[in-house]
PDB file of C-alpha atoms in Angstrom:
ATOM      1  CA  UNK A   5       0.114  -0.413  -0.202  1.00 65.00           C
ATOM      2  CA  UNK A   6       1.116   3.810  -1.187  1.00 77.00           C
ATOM      3  CA  UNK A   7       1.006   6.511   1.209  1.00 80.00           C
ATOM      4  CA  UNK A   8       0.201   9.986  -0.683  1.00 82.00           C
ATOM      5  CA  UNK A   9       0.219  12.913   0.751  1.00 81.00           C
ATOM      6  CA  UNK A  10      -1.567  15.791  -1.149  1.00 77.00           C
ATOM      7  CA  UNK A  11      -0.750  19.418   0.267  1.00 83.00           C
ATOM      8  CA  UNK A  12      -3.522  22.035  -1.813  1.00 78.00           C
ATOM      9  CA  UNK A  13      -3.563  25.858  -1.682  1.00 79.00           C
ATOM     10  CA  UNK A  14      -6.472  27.230  -1.780  1.00 77.00           C
ATOM     11  CA  UNK A  15      -6.709  30.296  -4.664  1.00 81.00           C
ATOM     12  CA  UNK A  16      -7.769  33.376  -2.835  1.00 82.00           C
ATOM     13  CA  UNK A  17      -8.797  36.545  -4.758  1.00 85.00           C
ATOM     14  CA  UNK A  18      -8.100  39.731  -2.785  1.00 88.00           C
ATOM     15  CA  UNK A  19      -9.430  43.450  -4.474  1.00 92.00           C
ATOM     16  CA  UNK A  20      -8.130  46.075  -3.094  1.00 95.00           C
ATOM     17  CA  UNK A  21      -6.155  49.613  -3.737  1.00 96.00           C
ATOM     18  CA  UNK A  22      -3.736  51.735  -1.985  1.00 96.00           C
ATOM     19  CA  UNK A  23      -2.468  55.756  -1.647  1.00 96.00           C
ATOM     20  CA  UNK A  24       0.211  57.527  -0.479  1.00 95.00           C
ATOM     21  CA  UNK A  25      -0.229  61.649   0.010  1.00 94.00           C
ATOM     22  CA  UNK A  26       2.086  64.440   1.661  1.00 93.00           C
ATOM     23  CA  UNK A  27      -0.104  66.411   3.358  1.00 91.00           C
ATOM     24  CA  UNK A  28       1.209  70.747   3.420  1.00 91.00           C
ATOM     25  CA  UNK A  29      -0.663  72.040   6.498  1.00 92.00           C
ATOM     26  CA  UNK A  30       0.442  69.196   9.123  1.00 90.00           C
ATOM     27  CA  UNK A  31       3.651  68.377   7.446  1.00 91.00           C
ATOM     28  CA  UNK A  32       2.617  64.558   7.387  1.00 93.00           C
ATOM     29  CA  UNK A  33       2.712  61.350   5.001  1.00 95.00           C
ATOM     30  CA  UNK A  34      -0.550  59.481   4.937  1.00 96.00           C
ATOM     31  CA  UNK A  35      -1.680  56.264   3.503  1.00 96.00           C
ATOM     32  CA  UNK A  36      -4.375  54.888   2.927  1.00 96.00           C
ATOM     33  CA  UNK A  37      -5.254  50.833   1.989  1.00 96.00           C
ATOM     34  CA  UNK A  38      -8.231  48.509   1.204  1.00 97.00           C
ATOM     35  CA  UNK A  39      -9.221  45.558   0.479  1.00 96.00           C
ATOM     36  CA  UNK A  40     -11.863  42.245  -0.017  1.00 95.00           C
ATOM     37  CA  UNK A  41     -11.564  39.548   0.057  1.00 92.00           C
ATOM     38  CA  UNK A  42     -14.033  37.243  -0.762  1.00 90.00           C
ATOM     39  CA  UNK A  43     -14.494  33.776   0.634  1.00 83.00           C
ATOM     40  CA  UNK A  44     -12.325  33.996   3.662  1.00 84.00           C
ATOM     41  CA  UNK A  45     -12.493  30.617   5.464  1.00 83.00           C
ATOM     42  CA  UNK A  46     -13.123  30.895   9.303  1.00 82.00           C
ATOM     43  CA  UNK A  47     -13.481  28.760  11.778  1.00 82.00           C
ATOM     44  CA  UNK A  48     -17.197  27.897  13.246  1.00 81.00           C
ATOM     45  CA  UNK A  49     -18.392  25.931  16.142  1.00 82.00           C
ATOM     46  CA  UNK A  50     -21.591  25.882  14.606  1.00 79.00           C
ATOM     47  CA  UNK A  51     -21.090  24.245  11.767  1.00 78.00           C
ATOM     48  CA  UNK A  52     -20.664  20.062  11.757  1.00 84.00           C
ATOM     49  CA  UNK A  53     -16.553  20.427   9.178  1.00 81.00           C
ATOM     50  CA  UNK A  54     -15.765  23.596  11.661  1.00 80.00           C
ATOM     51  CA  UNK A  55     -15.725  25.766   8.393  1.00 83.00           C
ATOM     52  CA  UNK A  56     -18.093  29.032   7.383  1.00 83.00           C
ATOM     53  CA  UNK A  57     -16.075  30.826   4.505  1.00 84.00           C
ATOM     54  CA  UNK A  58     -17.068  34.849   4.836  1.00 87.00           C
ATOM     55  CA  UNK A  59     -15.988  38.175   3.027  1.00 88.00           C
ATOM     56  CA  UNK A  60     -14.027  40.329   4.985  1.00 90.00           C
ATOM     57  CA  UNK A  61     -13.743  44.441   4.373  1.00 94.00           C
ATOM     58  CA  UNK A  62      -9.912  45.788   5.699  1.00 95.00           C
ATOM     59  CA  UNK A  63      -8.466  49.551   5.889  1.00 97.00           C
ATOM     60  CA  UNK A  64      -5.502  50.125   7.172  1.00 97.00           C
ATOM     61  CA  UNK A  65      -4.962  53.831   7.723  1.00 97.00           C
ATOM     62  CA  UNK A  66      -1.766  55.401   8.482  1.00 96.00           C
ATOM     63  CA  UNK A  67       0.042  58.922   9.312  1.00 96.00           C
ATOM     64  CA  UNK A  68       3.673  59.720  10.058  1.00 95.00           C
ATOM     65  CA  UNK A  69       5.892  62.432  10.403  1.00 93.00           C
ATOM     66  CA  UNK A  70       9.179  63.494  10.918  1.00 90.00           C
ATOM     67  CA  UNK A  71       9.184  66.083  13.952  1.00 88.00           C
ATOM     68  CA  UNK A  72      12.577  67.967  15.327  1.00 89.00           C
ATOM     69  CA  UNK A  73      12.332  68.018  19.253  1.00 87.00           C
ATOM     70  CA  UNK A  74      15.465  69.972  19.743  1.00 87.00           C
ATOM     71  CA  UNK A  75      15.452  69.281  23.858  1.00 90.00           C
ATOM     72  CA  UNK A  76      15.881  65.092  22.852  1.00 87.00           C
ATOM     73  CA  UNK A  77      17.292  64.935  20.120  1.00 84.00           C
ATOM     74  CA  UNK A  78      18.919  68.210  18.221  1.00 84.00           C
ATOM     75  CA  UNK A  79      20.217  66.522  15.567  1.00 83.00           C
ATOM     76  CA  UNK A  80      18.129  64.219  14.186  1.00 88.00           C
ATOM     77  CA  UNK A  81      14.317  64.409  13.603  1.00 89.00           C
ATOM     78  CA  UNK A  82      11.758  61.922  15.895  1.00 91.00           C
ATOM     79  CA  UNK A  83       9.789  59.168  13.727  1.00 93.00           C
ATOM     80  CA  UNK A  84       6.399  59.875  15.004  1.00 95.00           C
ATOM     81  CA  UNK A  85       4.097  56.703  12.727  1.00 96.00           C
ATOM     82  CA  UNK A  86       0.426  56.096  14.042  1.00 96.00           C
ATOM     83  CA  UNK A  87      -1.463  53.241  11.863  1.00 97.00           C
ATOM     84  CA  UNK A  88      -5.010  51.637  12.456  1.00 97.00           C
ATOM     85  CA  UNK A  89      -6.688  48.574  10.624  1.00 96.00           C
ATOM     86  CA  UNK A  90     -10.265  48.122  10.882  1.00 96.00           C
ATOM     87  CA  UNK A  91     -12.171  45.117   9.543  1.00 94.00           C
ATOM     88  CA  UNK A  92     -15.027  44.146   8.482  1.00 94.00           C
ATOM     89  CA  UNK A  93     -16.495  40.020   8.431  1.00 89.00           C
ATOM     90  CA  UNK A  94     -19.458  40.048   6.450  1.00 89.00           C
ATOM     91  CA  UNK A  95     -21.244  37.509   7.409  1.00 82.00           C
ATOM     92  CA  UNK A  96     -20.193  36.976  11.335  1.00 83.00           C
ATOM     93  CA  UNK A  97     -22.058  34.466  13.561  1.00 82.00           C
ATOM     94  CA  UNK A  98     -21.657  33.726  17.291  1.00 82.00           C
ATOM     95  CA  UNK A  99     -19.858  30.549  16.461  1.00 81.00           C
ATOM     96  CA  UNK A 100     -16.740  31.452  14.650  1.00 82.00           C
ATOM     97  CA  UNK A 101     -13.593  31.630  17.173  1.00 80.00           C
ATOM     98  CA  UNK A 102     -12.502  34.285  15.526  1.00 80.00           C
ATOM     99  CA  UNK A 103     -13.545  38.380  16.562  1.00 80.00           C
ATOM    100  CA  UNK A 104     -16.192  40.062  15.043  1.00 77.00           C
ATOM    101  CA  UNK A 105     -18.105  41.195  13.036  1.00 90.00           C
ATOM    102  CA  UNK A 106     -15.505  44.926  13.697  1.00 91.00           C
ATOM    103  CA  UNK A 107     -12.284  45.026  14.689  1.00 92.00           C
ATOM    104  CA  UNK A 108      -9.714  48.390  15.216  1.00 94.00           C
ATOM    105  CA  UNK A 109      -6.339  47.662  16.096  1.00 95.00           C
ATOM    106  CA  UNK A 110      -3.769  50.917  16.465  1.00 96.00           C
ATOM    107  CA  UNK A 111      -0.286  51.263  16.783  1.00 97.00           C
ATOM    108  CA  UNK A 112       1.742  54.419  17.578  1.00 97.00           C
ATOM    109  CA  UNK A 113       5.372  53.914  17.128  1.00 97.00           C
ATOM    110  CA  UNK A 114       8.085  56.788  18.155  1.00 96.00           C
ATOM    111  CA  UNK A 115      11.714  56.510  16.656  1.00 95.00           C
ATOM    112  CA  UNK A 116      14.795  58.421  16.548  1.00 93.00           C
ATOM    113  CA  UNK A 117      18.889  57.841  16.116  1.00 92.00           C
ATOM    114  CA  UNK A 118      21.793  59.582  17.723  1.00 91.00           C
ATOM    115  CA  UNK A 119      25.336  59.344  16.798  1.00 91.00           C
ATOM    116  CA  UNK A 120      24.849  59.351  13.684  1.00 87.00           C
ATOM    117  CA  UNK A 121      22.363  56.833  13.664  1.00 87.00           C
ATOM    118  CA  UNK A 122      24.600  54.002  15.468  1.00 92.00           C
ATOM    119  CA  UNK A 123      22.298  54.154  18.124  1.00 93.00           C
ATOM    120  CA  UNK A 124      18.726  53.853  17.291  1.00 94.00           C
ATOM    121  CA  UNK A 125      16.150  53.412  20.177  1.00 95.00           C
ATOM    122  CA  UNK A 126      12.303  53.254  19.324  1.00 96.00           C
ATOM    123  CA  UNK A 127       9.000  52.477  21.336  1.00 96.00           C
ATOM    124  CA  UNK A 128       5.691  51.004  20.005  1.00 96.00           C
ATOM    125  CA  UNK A 129       2.830  50.873  21.564  1.00 97.00           C
ATOM    126  CA  UNK A 130      -0.287  48.625  20.171  1.00 96.00           C
ATOM    127  CA  UNK A 131      -4.244  49.006  21.037  1.00 96.00           C
ATOM    128  CA  UNK A 132      -6.739  46.471  20.779  1.00 93.00           C
ATOM    129  CA  UNK A 133     -10.074  48.275  21.117  1.00 91.00           C
ATOM    130  CA  UNK A 134     -12.399  44.969  21.045  1.00 87.00           C
ATOM    131  CA  UNK A 135     -10.539  42.689  23.905  1.00 87.00           C
ATOM    132  CA  UNK A 136      -9.888  46.549  25.566  1.00 88.00           C
ATOM    133  CA  UNK A 137      -5.640  44.961  25.551  1.00 93.00           C
ATOM    134  CA  UNK A 138      -2.452  46.781  24.546  1.00 94.00           C
ATOM    135  CA  UNK A 139       0.964  46.152  24.549  1.00 95.00           C
ATOM    136  CA  UNK A 140       4.432  48.581  24.508  1.00 96.00           C
ATOM    137  CA  UNK A 141       7.792  47.248  22.886  1.00 96.00           C
ATOM    138  CA  UNK A 142      10.831  49.280  23.149  1.00 97.00           C
ATOM    139  CA  UNK A 143      13.557  48.276  22.053  1.00 96.00           C
ATOM    140  CA  UNK A 144      17.287  49.783  21.541  1.00 96.00           C
ATOM    141  CA  UNK A 145      19.148  48.944  17.666  1.00 95.00           C
ATOM    142  CA  UNK A 146      22.998  49.408  17.770  1.00 96.00           C
ATOM    143  CA  UNK A 147      24.768  49.301  14.357  1.00 95.00           C
ATOM    144  CA  UNK A 148      28.070  47.921  14.419  1.00 94.00           C
ATOM    145  CA  UNK A 149      28.783  48.607  10.888  1.00 91.00           C
ATOM    146  CA  UNK A 150      26.082  48.856   7.538  1.00 86.00           C
ATOM    147  CA  UNK A 151      26.094  44.731   7.723  1.00 92.00           C
ATOM    148  CA  UNK A 152      25.731  44.102  11.747  1.00 95.00           C
ATOM    149  CA  UNK A 153      23.594  45.082  14.196  1.00 93.00           C
ATOM    150  CA  UNK A 154      21.941  43.943  17.570  1.00 96.00           C
ATOM    151  CA  UNK A 155      18.651  45.091  18.994  1.00 95.00           C
ATOM    152  CA  UNK A 156      17.400  44.618  22.241  1.00 96.00           C
ATOM    153  CA  UNK A 157      13.883  45.084  23.107  1.00 95.00           C
ATOM    154  CA  UNK A 158      10.937  44.308  25.124  1.00 93.00           C
ATOM    155  CA  UNK A 159       7.225  42.979  24.935  1.00 92.00           C
ATOM    156  CA  UNK A 160       5.137  43.945  27.543  1.00 91.00           C
ATOM    157  CA  UNK A 161       1.452  43.519  27.450  1.00 89.00           C
TER     158      UNK A 161
END
């Protein structure tokens, strides 16, 4: 008897668009992305086979701004970035093991560079709106050369 293993990957159609633009009044850069994914499989405890296909609609809004803050770093800008991820699951049901039908996740990052960008501290905050939970992710990177660097970080939830 011959053992046969089949690995199959479902084709997934994604329709989306994105755009980036600079806004002169606030001196910031903005990005907008939107996607529609048709028939995405979700684990569903109410179904015999454990799966249900549902459409998801996703929007990502990002804004960033490099800003001089002289008392923190007179030689380099401090980079501020925020991203918001919004997802709607069409046909969401109570048996789904995923959160829904709306999911909103936000991030905010602050980073800069010292000593000709050899020392690069950064702090990222993450917030999940539905679960009211979040994380702080501080890190420090030191570049020894253009090909070698070391990063130390912490994940506090």
